[in-house]
Coordinates of C-alpha atoms in Angstrom, one line a residue:
M203 CA -0.4 0.4 0.4
I204 CA 1.4 3.1 -1.0
T205 CA 2.0 6.3 1.6
Y206 CA 1.0 9.7 2.1
T207 CA 2.3 11.3 4.9
F208 CA 1.3 15.0 5.5
A209 CA 2.3 17.7 8.0
Q210 CA -0.3 18.5 10.5
R211 CA -1.8 21.8 8.8
F212 CA -3.4 18.7 7.0
V213 CA -4.3 16.4 9.5
P214 CA -7.8 18.5 10.5
L215 CA -8.1 19.4 6.8
I216 CA -8.1 15.7 4.8
S217 CA -9.9 14.3 8.9
A218 CA -13.2 16.3 8.5
G219 CA -12.8 15.2 4.6
V220 CA -12.0 19.2 3.3
M221 CA -8.8 17.8 1.8
Q222 CA -9.0 15.2 -0.8
Q223 CA -6.2 14.9 -3.4
T224 CA -1.9 16.2 -3.0
F225 CA 0.7 17.6 -4.9
E226 CA 3.3 14.6 -4.7
P227 CA 6.9 15.3 -5.9
P228 CA 7.9 12.7 -8.5
R229 CA 8.5 8.7 -7.0
L230 CA 9.6 4.8 -8.0
R231 CA 4.9 4.7 -8.1
H232 CA 2.6 6.4 -6.9
A233 CA -1.1 4.8 -6.7
R234 CA -3.4 4.2 -8.6
P235 CA -6.7 4.6 -9.1
G236 CA -8.6 2.1 -7.7
E237 CA -5.8 0.9 -4.7
P238 CA -6.3 1.8 -1.1
I239 CA -3.5 4.6 0.2
R240 CA -2.3 4.7 2.9
L241 CA -2.4 9.0 4.8
M242 CA 0.0 10.0 7.8
D243 CA 0.8 12.7 10.5
A244 CA 4.3 13.2 10.5
V245 CA 4.5 14.1 12.9
N246 CA 2.5 11.3 14.7
H247 CA 3.5 8.7 12.8
R248 CA -0.7 8.2 13.4
Q249 CA -3.0 7.1 10.1
I250 CA -4.7 10.3 9.6
V251 CA -8.3 8.2 8.6
E252 CA -9.0 5.2 7.5
G253 CA -10.9 3.8 4.1
A254 CA -8.7 5.8 1.7
I255 CA -9.2 4.5 -1.8
C256 CA -7.0 6.6 -4.9
T257 CA -8.9 8.1 -7.0
A258 CA -7.1 9.6 -9.6
V259 CA -3.1 9.7 -11.0
E260 CA -2.6 13.5 -12.7
R261 CA 1.0 14.9 -14.0
M262 CA 1.0 18.4 -12.6
D263 CA 3.7 21.2 -14.1
I264 CA 4.2 24.2 -11.4
L265 CA 5.0 26.9 -13.0
W266 CA 6.8 30.3 -11.5
T267 CA 8.0 33.3 -12.3
G268 CA 10.6 34.8 -9.0
N269 CA 8.5 33.9 -5.8
R270 CA 5.3 33.7 -7.0
I271 CA 2.8 31.3 -8.6
T272 CA 2.6 32.1 -12.2
G273 CA -0.1 29.1 -13.2
I274 CA 0.8 25.3 -12.5
R275 CA -0.6 22.4 -15.3
E276 CA -2.6 19.3 -15.1
S277 CA -2.0 16.7 -17.4
N278 CA -0.5 19.0 -20.0
M279 CA -4.2 21.7 -19.6
P280 CA -3.5 24.9 -17.8
L281 CA -5.3 25.2 -14.8
L282 CA -7.1 28.5 -14.8
R283 CA -8.8 29.6 -11.3
L284 CA -5.5 28.3 -9.8
E285 CA -6.6 29.8 -6.5
G286 CA -9.4 27.2 -6.4
C287 CA -6.4 24.3 -6.9
A288 CA -4.7 25.8 -3.6
K289 CA -7.7 25.3 -1.6
R290 CA -8.1 21.6 -3.0
F291 CA -4.5 21.0 -1.6
G292 CA -5.7 22.5 1.7
Y293 CA -3.9 25.6 1.7
A294 CA -5.5 29.8 2.2
D295 CA -4.9 30.8 -0.9
L296 CA -2.5 31.1 -3.8
E297 CA 0.2 32.6 -1.7
D298 CA -0.2 31.0 0.9
M299 CA 0.8 26.8 -1.0
A300 CA 3.7 29.1 -2.2
T301 CA 5.5 30.2 -0.2
D302 CA 4.9 26.4 1.8
F303 CA 6.1 25.1 -1.8
A304 CA 9.3 27.7 -1.8
R305 CA 10.3 26.3 1.3
L306 CA 10.1 22.7 0.4
H307 CA 11.6 22.5 -3.2
G308 CA 12.4 26.0 -3.9
P309 CA 10.6 28.8 -6.4
R310 CA 11.0 26.8 -9.0
Y311 CA 9.8 25.5 -11.8
I312 CA 8.2 21.8 -10.3
E313 CA 7.2 18.4 -12.0
G314 CA 4.5 15.4 -9.7
Y315 CA 1.7 14.5 -9.5
M316 CA -1.7 15.8 -7.7
I317 CA -2.6 12.8 -5.7
E318 CA -6.7 12.3 -5.4
W319 CA -8.3 10.4 -3.1
R320 CA -12.4 9.5 -1.7
I321 CA -12.8 8.0 2.0
A322 CA -14.6 4.2 1.3
V323 CA -17.7 4.5 3.4
T324 CA -18.4 1.1 5.2
A325 CA -20.8 -1.4 6.1
A326 CA -21.2 -0.7 9.2
L327 CA -21.8 3.4 8.5
E328 CA -23.7 2.8 5.8
L329 CA -25.5 0.9 8.8
E330 CA -25.5 3.5 11.5
V331 CA -26.4 5.6 8.2
A332 CA -30.1 3.8 7.4

């Protein structure tokens, strides 16, 4: 099972179901749609939620001018709403995302992948709701 680790600031957003995607740099293997994934808290080394299933993996490119993100491409298509993308990744706004990405990767062209997931609803939970 592929594991993705998150900074503490994202844990409440993932737990609440508000954040369901992340940007990940290239690695040997990412999850594939339909595969279970493990979402881990980087600080406490605990699983954030149970039953996460990968729903999409899309190539992304982050484009910079100076210290600002000026473009994001998903599957080679430019995104028109950069603020919306930043919010889906759990950031307050594009500036917040740029600050964090510059710290993690440097303010330069970044290649990676958008990993999206959903939380599988268990039969027990479905019975409780019904």
